[in-house]
Each structure stands twice: as C-alpha cells, then as structure tokens.
Amino acid sequence: MGKISASILSADFMKLGKEIALAEAGAADYIHVDVMDGNFVPLISLGSYITDRLSGRVGLPLDVHIMAVEPERHINSFATDDTEYIVVHYEAVRHLHRTLEYIRSLGKKNGVALNPATDPRVLDYVIGDIDQVLVMSVNPGFGGQRFIPSSLRKLSELRSMREEAGAGYIISIDGGVYPHNALEIFEAGADMVVSGSGIFAADDPLAALTSFRSVADRYRP
Ligand code: DX5
Ligand code: ZN
C-alpha cells in the first residue's frame, strides 16, 4: 500500500493545528516538514522551533526534509520524539555515509533527497545504508511547481537498483504531485508521495486527501 506525506509548507499557518488535524483525519501517513535555509534554496521556511512544538501533539510521525547546506549541523535539532525520517540532500551534504549513520545512531530513519539533475547511481556505494530515497520532481525551494516528467524514469531506476542490491529503502517523491497524477507516479515505482498544494491548496483538502488515499490503497507494489 502506498504512503502519503502531507507537506505543511502549503498549509494555512493561521490554522496550522487544524490543517494537521485534517491531514490526520484524511489518513495521511506522515507530516512532511520542509526546512529551507535561504542558502541551499532561496527562501527560509520552517525550523526546529516548529517541530519542537509539534512533537507530542500530532497524531502522525514527522518526515523532515532538510534543504540546507551543511545539513549535518541541523540533524540533532530535528530528532524529536515524533520524528521518523530525517532527509538530507545529496547535493548539500559533505560526508553522506557518515551522516546517514549518524541519523540512525539517533534512533531515526535516514533519507537522501536527489535534485532533478542528480543521477540516482551516485547512491551505489551507500545503497544498503539508506531508509528513504526522496526523488525531487521539482527543483527544491517552492511549493506549487510543475512536476518534471523525467522523475518517473528515476523512480523506476531506483526500483531496479533496489532489487539488484537487495536494499531496503523506500522510494518517495516530492513536488507537483496531485490526485490526478498519483497513480502514474505509484506505478512508476514510488512507495510514498509528498504533496503540499495537492492537499492544502485544494478547494476541498479532505476530498483531495481521500482521492490520494484511494489511489495509494489501490496501489500494490
Ligand atoms: C519543495 C518542497 C515540497 C513542497 C511540495 O521544495 O520540498 O515538499 O511542499 O509542494 P507541492 O506539493 O506544492 O509541489
Ligand atoms: Zn519537501
């Protein structure tokens, strides 16, 4: 069964608690938190003051996506009790293997995000050490961008790589994912979809989540 990670980047911050409750009511699997540093990506978004305040008060685990240079410096501060995944960018991290091990040493699952131009084969030598590979299907930094079609090929490549290596990571995808393209994305190889605008900017966010849910539930890898 596919998983859904609801990105609160597109939530209405005047009612963040309600938006999160809605994600929970619509049976999302994770709350996706986009951390942007104004350096790796142009803008500054959410930080650990937010995840600290969410921790213990959200019924869903947190999936933290760090879009920052030197992400190593921020790992401790996002390892809250509710954090399940801490995802760093391949393009931003200096010592990927060490960082992946470090995240696991904190009792959290790790993840590596790949920008649209990054070849998934760069992960060959750490393939057994990864819990989540996050395929960026937009250039990171903004919600509401258009899905980049070549991401579908990357999903299937990551699936073949996983099979060949007998690795255990989940494959997720982030950017431009909506109920209308979710099935194609799951079929191309995703285990989890991240969606911000597809949920929180929809006319009826709960209905959008319900459609995501029905696609994700129909999908059997
Ligand atoms: C983009 C972020 C995404 C963002 C996706 O850099 O990593 O998680 O919330 O937004 P949508 O679903 O609006 O493309
Ligand atoms: Zn994200």
Coordinates of C-alpha atoms and ligand atoms in Angstrom, one line a residue:
M1 CA 0.0 0.0 0.0
G2 CA 1.4 3.4 -0.9
K3 CA 2.0 6.1 1.6
I4 CA 1.1 9.8 1.7
S5 CA 3.2 12.5 3.4
A6 CA 1.3 15.8 3.7
S7 CA 3.6 18.8 3.3
I8 CA 2.6 21.7 5.6
L9 CA 4.6 24.2 3.5
S10 CA 1.3 24.8 1.7
A11 CA -0.8 24.8 4.9
D12 CA -2.7 27.9 6.1
F13 CA -0.5 28.9 9.1
M14 CA -3.3 30.9 10.6
K15 CA -4.7 27.5 11.4
L16 CA -1.8 25.1 11.4
G17 CA -3.3 22.8 14.1
K18 CA -6.5 22.4 12.2
E19 CA -4.6 21.7 8.9
I20 CA -2.6 19.0 10.7
A21 CA -5.8 17.5 12.2
L22 CA -7.2 17.4 8.7
A23 CA -4.2 15.5 7.4
E24 CA -4.7 13.1 10.2
A25 CA -8.5 12.8 9.6
G26 CA -7.8 12.2 5.9
A27 CA -5.5 9.3 6.8
A28 CA -2.2 10.8 5.7
D29 CA 0.7 8.7 6.9
Y30 CA 3.2 11.5 7.7
I31 CA 3.5 15.2 8.2
H32 CA 6.2 16.4 5.8
V33 CA 8.2 19.4 7.2
D34 CA 10.2 21.4 4.7
V35 CA 13.2 23.0 6.2
M36 CA 14.8 25.7 4.0
D37 CA 17.8 27.7 4.9
G38 CA 17.8 30.6 2.4
N39 CA 21.1 29.3 1.1
F40 CA 20.8 25.8 -0.5
V41 CA 17.4 27.2 -1.6
P42 CA 16.4 30.8 -1.9
L43 CA 13.9 31.1 0.9
I44 CA 13.8 30.4 4.6
S45 CA 10.8 28.3 5.7
L46 CA 10.3 26.1 8.8
G47 CA 12.7 25.3 11.6
S48 CA 13.1 23.3 14.7
Y49 CA 11.0 25.7 16.8
I50 CA 8.1 24.4 14.8
T51 CA 9.0 20.7 15.0
D52 CA 9.6 21.0 18.8
R53 CA 6.2 22.5 19.2
L54 CA 4.5 19.9 17.0
S55 CA 6.2 17.0 18.7
G56 CA 4.0 15.1 21.1
R57 CA 0.9 16.9 19.8
V58 CA 0.5 15.5 16.3
G59 CA -1.0 12.1 15.8
L60 CA 1.3 11.4 12.8
P61 CA 5.1 10.9 12.6
L62 CA 7.2 13.7 11.1
D63 CA 9.1 13.3 7.8
V64 CA 11.7 16.1 7.9
H65 CA 13.1 17.3 4.6
I66 CA 16.2 19.4 5.2
M67 CA 17.0 21.8 2.3
A68 CA 20.1 23.3 3.8
V69 CA 23.8 23.5 3.2
E70 CA 25.7 21.5 5.8
P71 CA 22.6 19.7 6.9
E72 CA 24.8 17.7 9.4
R73 CA 24.6 20.8 11.7
H74 CA 20.8 20.6 12.0
I75 CA 20.2 16.9 12.5
N76 CA 20.1 16.9 16.3
S77 CA 17.6 19.7 16.4
F78 CA 15.1 17.8 14.2
A79 CA 15.4 14.5 16.0
T80 CA 12.2 15.0 18.1
D81 CA 10.3 12.1 19.7
D82 CA 7.8 12.3 16.8
T83 CA 10.4 12.4 14.0
E84 CA 10.6 9.2 11.9
Y85 CA 12.6 10.4 8.9
I86 CA 15.4 12.9 8.6
V87 CA 16.2 13.5 4.9
V88 CA 19.3 15.4 3.7
H89 CA 20.2 16.5 0.2
Y90 CA 22.9 14.5 -1.6
E91 CA 23.9 17.9 -3.2
A92 CA 24.4 19.6 0.2
V93 CA 26.0 17.0 2.4
R94 CA 29.8 16.6 2.6
H95 CA 30.1 13.2 4.1
L96 CA 27.0 11.3 3.1
H97 CA 27.8 7.9 4.6
R98 CA 28.8 9.4 8.0
T99 CA 25.6 11.5 8.0
L100 CA 23.4 8.5 7.2
E101 CA 25.0 6.5 10.0
Y102 CA 24.6 9.5 12.4
I103 CA 20.9 9.8 11.8
R104 CA 20.4 6.1 12.5
S105 CA 22.6 6.4 15.7
L106 CA 19.9 8.8 17.0
G107 CA 17.3 6.1 16.5
K108 CA 15.8 7.8 13.4
K109 CA 15.4 6.7 9.9
N110 CA 17.6 8.5 7.4
G111 CA 16.8 9.7 3.9
V112 CA 18.7 11.2 0.9
A113 CA 17.0 13.6 -1.5
L114 CA 18.1 13.9 -5.1
N115 CA 17.6 17.1 -7.1
P116 CA 16.1 16.6 -10.6
A117 CA 19.5 16.7 -12.3
T118 CA 21.2 14.2 -10.0
D119 CA 21.8 10.7 -11.2
P120 CA 20.5 8.1 -8.8
R121 CA 23.6 6.0 -9.4
V122 CA 25.5 8.3 -7.1
L123 CA 24.0 6.3 -4.3
D124 CA 25.6 3.0 -5.4
Y125 CA 28.1 2.8 -2.6
V126 CA 25.7 3.7 0.2
I127 CA 22.7 1.8 -1.2
G128 CA 22.5 -0.6 1.8
D129 CA 22.6 2.3 4.3
I130 CA 19.5 4.3 3.3
D131 CA 16.0 4.2 4.6
Q132 CA 14.4 6.6 2.2
V133 CA 15.4 8.0 -1.2
L134 CA 13.4 11.2 -2.0
V135 CA 13.2 12.0 -5.7
M136 CA 12.7 15.7 -6.2
S137 CA 10.2 16.1 -9.0
V138 CA 10.6 19.9 -8.9
N139 CA 13.7 22.0 -8.2
P140 CA 13.5 22.3 -4.4
G141 CA 12.6 25.6 -2.8
F142 CA 9.0 26.3 -3.6
G143 CA 5.6 24.7 -3.4
G144 CA 3.2 24.7 -6.3
Q145 CA 5.6 24.0 -9.1
R146 CA 5.1 21.7 -12.1
F147 CA 6.0 18.0 -12.0
I148 CA 9.2 17.2 -14.0
P149 CA 8.3 14.2 -16.1
S150 CA 11.8 12.7 -16.2
S151 CA 11.3 11.9 -12.4
L152 CA 9.2 8.9 -13.4
R153 CA 12.2 7.3 -15.0
K154 CA 14.3 8.0 -11.9
L155 CA 11.7 6.2 -9.8
S156 CA 11.9 3.0 -11.9
E157 CA 15.7 3.2 -11.9
L158 CA 15.7 3.4 -8.1
R159 CA 13.4 0.4 -8.0
S160 CA 15.8 -1.7 -10.2
M161 CA 18.8 -0.5 -8.2
R162 CA 17.0 -1.6 -5.0
E163 CA 16.2 -5.0 -6.5
E164 CA 19.7 -5.6 -7.8
A165 CA 21.3 -4.7 -4.5
G166 CA 18.6 -6.3 -2.2
A167 CA 18.4 -2.9 -0.5
G168 CA 15.6 -1.9 1.8
Y169 CA 14.9 1.9 1.2
I170 CA 11.5 3.3 0.4
I171 CA 11.3 5.5 -2.7
S172 CA 9.4 8.7 -2.2
I173 CA 8.7 11.7 -4.5
D174 CA 8.2 15.4 -3.8
G175 CA 6.9 18.2 -5.9
G176 CA 3.9 18.7 -8.2
V177 CA 2.1 15.6 -7.0
Y178 CA -1.7 15.7 -7.2
P179 CA -4.5 13.2 -7.1
H180 CA -4.7 13.2 -10.9
N181 CA -1.0 12.1 -11.4
A182 CA -0.6 10.0 -8.3
L183 CA -1.4 6.6 -9.9
E184 CA 1.1 7.1 -12.7
I185 CA 3.7 8.0 -10.1
F186 CA 3.0 5.0 -7.9
E187 CA 3.1 2.8 -10.9
A188 CA 6.4 4.2 -12.0
G189 CA 7.9 3.0 -8.7
A190 CA 7.1 5.4 -5.8
D191 CA 6.2 3.9 -2.4
M192 CA 5.3 7.3 -0.9
V193 CA 4.2 10.6 -2.4
V194 CA 4.7 14.0 -0.7
S195 CA 2.1 16.6 -1.5
G196 CA 1.6 20.2 -0.3
S197 CA -0.5 22.1 -2.9
G198 CA -2.3 18.9 -3.9
I199 CA -3.8 18.8 -0.5
F200 CA -3.8 22.1 1.3
A201 CA -4.4 24.3 -1.7
A202 CA -7.3 22.2 -3.0
D203 CA -10.8 23.6 -2.8
D204 CA -11.7 20.7 -0.5
P205 CA -8.5 19.4 1.1
L206 CA -10.2 16.5 2.8
A207 CA -11.7 15.3 -0.5
A208 CA -8.2 15.7 -2.1
L209 CA -6.7 13.5 0.6
T210 CA -9.4 11.0 0.2
S211 CA -8.6 10.7 -3.5
F212 CA -4.9 10.4 -2.7
R213 CA -5.8 7.7 -0.2
S214 CA -7.8 5.7 -2.6
V215 CA -5.1 5.7 -5.2
A216 CA -2.4 4.9 -2.6
D217 CA -4.5 2.0 -1.2
R218 CA -5.2 0.6 -4.7
Y219 CA -1.6 0.5 -5.5
R220 CA 0.2 -2.7 -4.6
P221 CA 3.9 -2.9 -5.3
Ligands
DX5_1 C1 9.6 21.8 -2.4 C2 9.2 21.0 -1.1 C3 8.0 20.3 -1.2 C4 6.7 21.1 -1.4 C5 6.0 20.4 -2.4 O1 10.9 22.2 -2.3 O2 10.3 20.1 -0.8 O3 7.8 19.4 -0.1 O4 5.9 21.3 -0.2 O5 5.0 21.2 -2.8 P1 3.9 20.9 -3.9 O6 3.2 19.7 -3.5 O7 3.1 22.1 -3.8 O8 4.6 20.8 -5.2
ZN2 ZN 9.8 18.6 0.7

